[in-house]
């Protein structure tokens, strides 16, 4: 299985650019109308016309059990304890169109994170929003980062292909231990490539590949990810998009030899409601088919995993 995951990781960039290379170029008003509406999994691939403003607000909740294993004298493992880990991220992004040719735009973003580690594995993930039940765990929250995002179409005759680059830096006056829990001790640089193509009447595919680099004074993280979605317009103002995602990450300490590699394969389904052309609401649910965090002592219990993302997007100054 690990060999297959490594093969998928190696082929992801080839697959993404292979789709781009084999697709015909050209743009149409229908294509632009469709991409202006879609907000797939919280990602927008539409480059704004000059002086148009796009506002995105996403809310992502991820919660799961961590099983802590111990080994007997006979080298058999058994679960010694289970804990619930919950992470909630709110991200606000505003993007403005500067290009008269609609080739690029630029935006700013802010992230506010919540975290809870609960010794009661069967507790509600919603405890992350309160300070109650201190006997089993504590909740932390705070402004995590501010950043910038740049989007562009590298080839004018191929607007289906977009490149995005972002950089964010930690903010806030939280204690160092709390910042680490909230991932607000890390500066992040990422590069994202997306491709969107019509394949039938009301049917599309969407491919995304991302590389991410995070660093602080103590640790360094690398991440590569890829996603494939099939998008189906259900008629009227609804879109359905099932898909698959693969995530590979490497976490290491700047001091010492610690290094950990994790690999995840997600299946997911998303639903978007478009009551008006300028407004859309997106709901995405993810489930891990494979979750390997690279440790024999700790593992994620797949059946306990829940990941839900709710996004709102508005196009202004139209």
XYZ file of C-alpha atoms in Angstrom:
318
model
C 0.000 0.000 0.000
C 2.852 2.408 0.850
C 4.410 1.825 -2.582
C 1.083 2.686 -4.229
C 0.811 5.891 -2.198
C 4.323 6.912 -3.228
C 3.445 6.226 -6.860
C 0.307 8.391 -6.580
C 2.358 11.185 -5.030
C 4.881 11.039 -7.869
C 2.220 10.996 -10.595
C 0.030 13.808 -9.281
C 1.894 16.694 -10.981
C 2.139 14.682 -14.203
C -1.592 13.979 -14.181
C -2.486 17.614 -13.551
C -0.342 18.983 -16.355
C -1.294 16.039 -18.547
C -4.939 17.117 -18.364
C -3.850 20.630 -19.294
C -1.722 19.521 -22.218
C -4.338 17.240 -23.744
C -7.241 19.678 -23.485
C -8.075 22.092 -26.260
C -7.510 25.773 -25.642
C -9.865 28.700 -25.984
C -12.417 30.398 -23.799
C -16.103 31.079 -24.062
C -18.627 33.206 -22.231
C -20.279 30.033 -20.964
C -17.015 28.841 -19.443
C -16.423 32.151 -17.674
C -19.981 32.224 -16.352
C -19.589 28.728 -14.913
C -16.224 29.305 -13.234
C -17.472 32.585 -11.799
C -20.189 30.645 -10.000
C -18.313 27.572 -8.793
C -16.699 27.506 -5.369
C -15.394 23.935 -5.217
C -14.361 22.841 -1.763
C -13.640 26.420 -0.770
C -11.431 27.031 -3.824
C -12.345 29.562 -6.502
C -10.629 29.320 -9.904
C -12.095 32.509 -11.346
C -9.774 35.451 -12.097
C -11.581 38.700 -11.361
C -12.189 41.464 -13.921
C -10.681 44.828 -13.092
C -12.212 46.517 -10.010
C -14.332 43.484 -9.059
C -14.142 42.242 -5.464
C -14.488 38.658 -4.230
C -15.030 37.803 -0.559
C -14.726 34.244 0.787
C -15.471 33.013 4.301
C -14.796 29.338 5.086
C -15.328 27.349 8.284
C -13.687 23.930 8.567
C -14.205 21.478 11.449
C -12.060 18.329 11.735
C -12.405 15.916 14.658
C -11.188 12.364 15.294
C -10.006 9.893 17.908
C -6.321 9.313 18.500
C -5.628 5.782 19.744
C -2.462 5.424 21.835
C -0.974 1.939 21.566
C 1.275 0.119 23.982
C 3.221 -3.082 23.353
C 3.175 -6.129 25.616
C 6.150 -8.324 26.433
C 5.020 -10.629 23.612
C 5.274 -7.663 21.197
C 1.513 -7.442 20.764
C -0.002 -3.980 20.613
C -3.108 -2.910 22.460
C -4.910 0.392 22.806
C -4.039 2.008 26.119
C -6.063 5.201 25.689
C -8.200 7.175 23.261
C -8.480 10.952 23.045
C -10.529 13.256 20.848
C -8.666 15.904 18.861
C -10.710 18.714 17.295
C -9.494 21.549 15.091
C -11.676 24.333 13.720
C -10.394 26.955 11.287
C -12.148 30.100 10.100
C -10.619 31.869 7.116
C -11.641 35.227 5.666
C -10.275 36.155 2.244
C -10.805 39.278 0.127
C -9.513 39.402 -3.464
C -9.511 42.368 -5.838
C -9.205 42.466 -9.625
C -6.372 44.721 -10.802
C -5.895 43.446 -14.374
C -7.787 44.992 -17.301
C -7.128 41.784 -19.265
C -8.456 39.595 -16.411
C -5.140 37.728 -16.162
C -4.399 38.147 -12.443
C -5.778 39.360 -9.129
C -4.478 39.849 -5.596
C -5.956 39.361 -2.146
C -5.445 39.276 1.608
C -6.539 36.644 4.121
C -6.801 36.042 7.854
C -7.165 32.778 9.810
C -8.697 32.285 13.253
C -8.145 28.803 14.720
C -9.672 26.716 17.524
C -8.167 23.568 19.092
C -9.175 21.060 21.769
C -7.571 17.845 22.996
C -10.133 15.945 25.101
C -9.395 12.896 27.242
C -13.035 11.861 26.813
C -12.956 10.335 23.323
C -16.751 10.136 23.161
C -17.171 13.828 23.880
C -18.783 16.150 21.353
C -16.523 17.893 18.811
C -18.530 21.043 19.588
C -16.680 21.330 22.899
C -13.970 23.090 20.891
C -16.168 26.210 21.001
C -16.496 26.338 24.804
C -14.290 26.449 27.887
C -16.376 23.890 29.744
C -15.366 20.409 30.944
C -11.843 21.324 32.120
C -11.668 17.952 33.857
C -11.105 16.260 30.482
C -9.394 18.952 28.415
C -8.953 22.575 27.470
C -9.987 24.593 24.432
C -7.726 27.171 22.807
C -8.488 29.792 20.194
C -7.011 32.906 18.671
C -6.003 34.820 15.562
C -3.470 32.542 13.876
C -2.161 34.225 10.726
C -2.427 36.991 8.147
C -1.386 36.602 4.545
C -1.541 37.414 0.854
C -2.800 35.467 -2.179
C -1.990 35.911 -5.865
C -3.975 34.240 -8.688
C -3.182 34.229 -12.396
C -3.864 32.505 -15.714
C -0.415 31.683 -17.195
C -1.803 31.151 -20.720
C -4.323 33.686 -22.035
C -5.878 31.162 -24.438
C -6.324 28.602 -21.636
C -8.328 30.310 -18.867
C -9.290 26.900 -17.458
C -5.787 26.669 -15.959
C -4.964 28.904 -13.001
C -1.968 29.242 -10.723
C -2.228 30.543 -7.178
C 0.530 31.474 -4.735
C 0.151 32.477 -1.123
C 2.189 33.513 1.882
C 0.985 33.873 5.477
C 2.768 34.739 8.696
C 1.850 34.131 12.366
C 0.308 36.888 14.459
C -1.052 37.253 17.982
C 0.358 37.373 21.498
C -0.469 33.844 22.605
C 1.885 31.682 24.636
C 4.339 29.634 22.511
C 2.745 26.329 23.575
C -0.724 27.585 22.549
C 0.582 28.931 19.245
C 1.924 25.489 18.401
C -1.440 23.850 19.115
C -3.198 26.414 16.898
C -0.530 26.144 14.155
C -0.024 29.878 14.619
C 3.737 29.560 15.129
C 4.306 28.748 11.444
C 4.941 30.905 8.404
C 3.439 29.273 5.306
C 4.210 29.509 1.594
C 2.133 27.534 -0.907
C 1.725 27.073 -4.654
C -1.563 25.820 -6.100
C -2.424 24.734 -9.650
C -6.042 24.155 -10.718
C -7.672 23.027 -13.940
C -11.387 23.048 -14.736
C -12.961 21.520 -17.865
C -16.424 20.842 -19.255
C -17.019 17.204 -20.254
C -20.750 17.187 -20.961
C -24.016 19.004 -20.540
C -23.768 20.428 -17.029
C -20.808 18.143 -16.204
C -17.222 19.181 -15.473
C -14.028 17.900 -13.911
C -11.791 19.853 -11.576
C -8.149 18.946 -10.823
C -6.038 20.566 -8.139
C -2.401 20.082 -7.041
C -0.726 21.937 -4.194
C 2.703 22.196 -2.616
C 3.084 23.764 0.823
C 6.075 24.743 2.964
C 5.767 25.754 6.631
C 8.538 26.817 8.969
C 9.167 28.232 12.435
C 12.154 28.580 14.729
C 11.703 24.955 15.821
C 10.120 22.931 13.024
C 9.692 22.555 9.276
C 6.733 20.991 7.437
C 6.415 19.994 3.791
C 3.136 18.976 2.200
C 2.015 17.827 -1.224
C -1.653 17.309 -2.081
C -3.849 16.589 -5.068
C -7.608 16.429 -5.649
C -9.930 15.343 -8.432
C -13.624 16.297 -8.483
C -16.450 15.512 -10.862
C -18.891 18.417 -10.904
C -22.523 17.945 -11.918
C -25.054 20.723 -12.189
C -28.322 19.415 -10.772
C -30.439 22.052 -12.394
C -31.325 25.492 -11.232
C -28.950 26.674 -8.547
C -27.436 23.403 -7.233
C -24.106 21.671 -7.943
C -22.891 18.274 -6.691
C -19.182 17.388 -6.679
C -17.839 14.041 -5.383
C -14.080 13.602 -5.406
C -10.857 12.060 -4.131
C -7.900 13.736 -2.424
C -4.408 12.576 -1.505
C -2.224 14.346 1.075
C 1.428 13.644 1.875
C 3.255 15.551 4.611
C 6.660 15.507 6.269
C 7.158 17.096 9.678
C 10.629 17.542 11.144
C 12.401 19.371 13.947
C 15.270 21.753 13.222
C 17.138 20.334 16.210
C 17.572 16.588 16.425
C 16.711 13.771 14.052
C 12.933 13.707 14.463
C 11.043 13.323 11.185
C 7.539 12.021 10.592
C 5.767 11.254 7.321
C 1.987 10.929 7.091
C -0.177 9.957 4.125
C -3.938 10.270 3.729
C -6.437 9.346 1.019
C -9.782 11.114 1.349
C -13.088 10.493 -0.332
C -15.519 13.336 -0.236
C -18.690 14.897 -1.522
C -19.637 18.540 -1.829
C -22.846 20.419 -2.463
C -23.112 24.013 -3.629
C -26.151 26.249 -3.610
C -26.201 29.293 -5.876
C -29.313 31.345 -5.028
C -28.001 34.269 -7.079
C -25.144 34.595 -9.548
C -23.011 36.671 -7.167
C -23.508 34.486 -4.073
C -22.763 30.834 -3.350
C -22.731 28.485 -0.368
C -20.582 25.355 -0.311
C -20.730 22.327 2.010
C -18.041 19.608 1.807
C -17.686 16.370 3.783
C -14.466 14.286 3.775
C -13.854 10.719 4.952
C -10.391 9.060 5.127
C -10.029 5.773 3.246
C -6.419 5.621 4.404
C -4.832 7.564 7.259
C -1.227 6.713 8.130
C 0.451 9.159 10.533
C 3.721 7.229 10.494
C 3.839 6.055 14.111
C 3.274 2.562 15.575
C 2.320 4.117 18.922
C -0.406 6.534 17.777
C -3.063 6.082 15.111
C -6.195 7.833 13.918
C -9.390 5.793 14.298
C -10.970 6.166 10.807
C -14.563 5.529 11.896
C -14.309 8.421 14.349
C -13.125 10.907 11.717
C -15.342 13.789 10.645
C -14.323 16.721 8.453
C -16.889 19.313 7.368
C -16.278 22.588 5.577
C -18.866 25.324 5.078
C -17.985 28.176 2.736
C -19.663 31.394 1.623
C -18.539 33.402 -1.399
C -19.693 36.738 -2.811
C -18.781 38.642 -5.993
C -19.137 42.399 -5.499
C -18.842 45.491 -7.730
C -20.239 43.564 -10.704
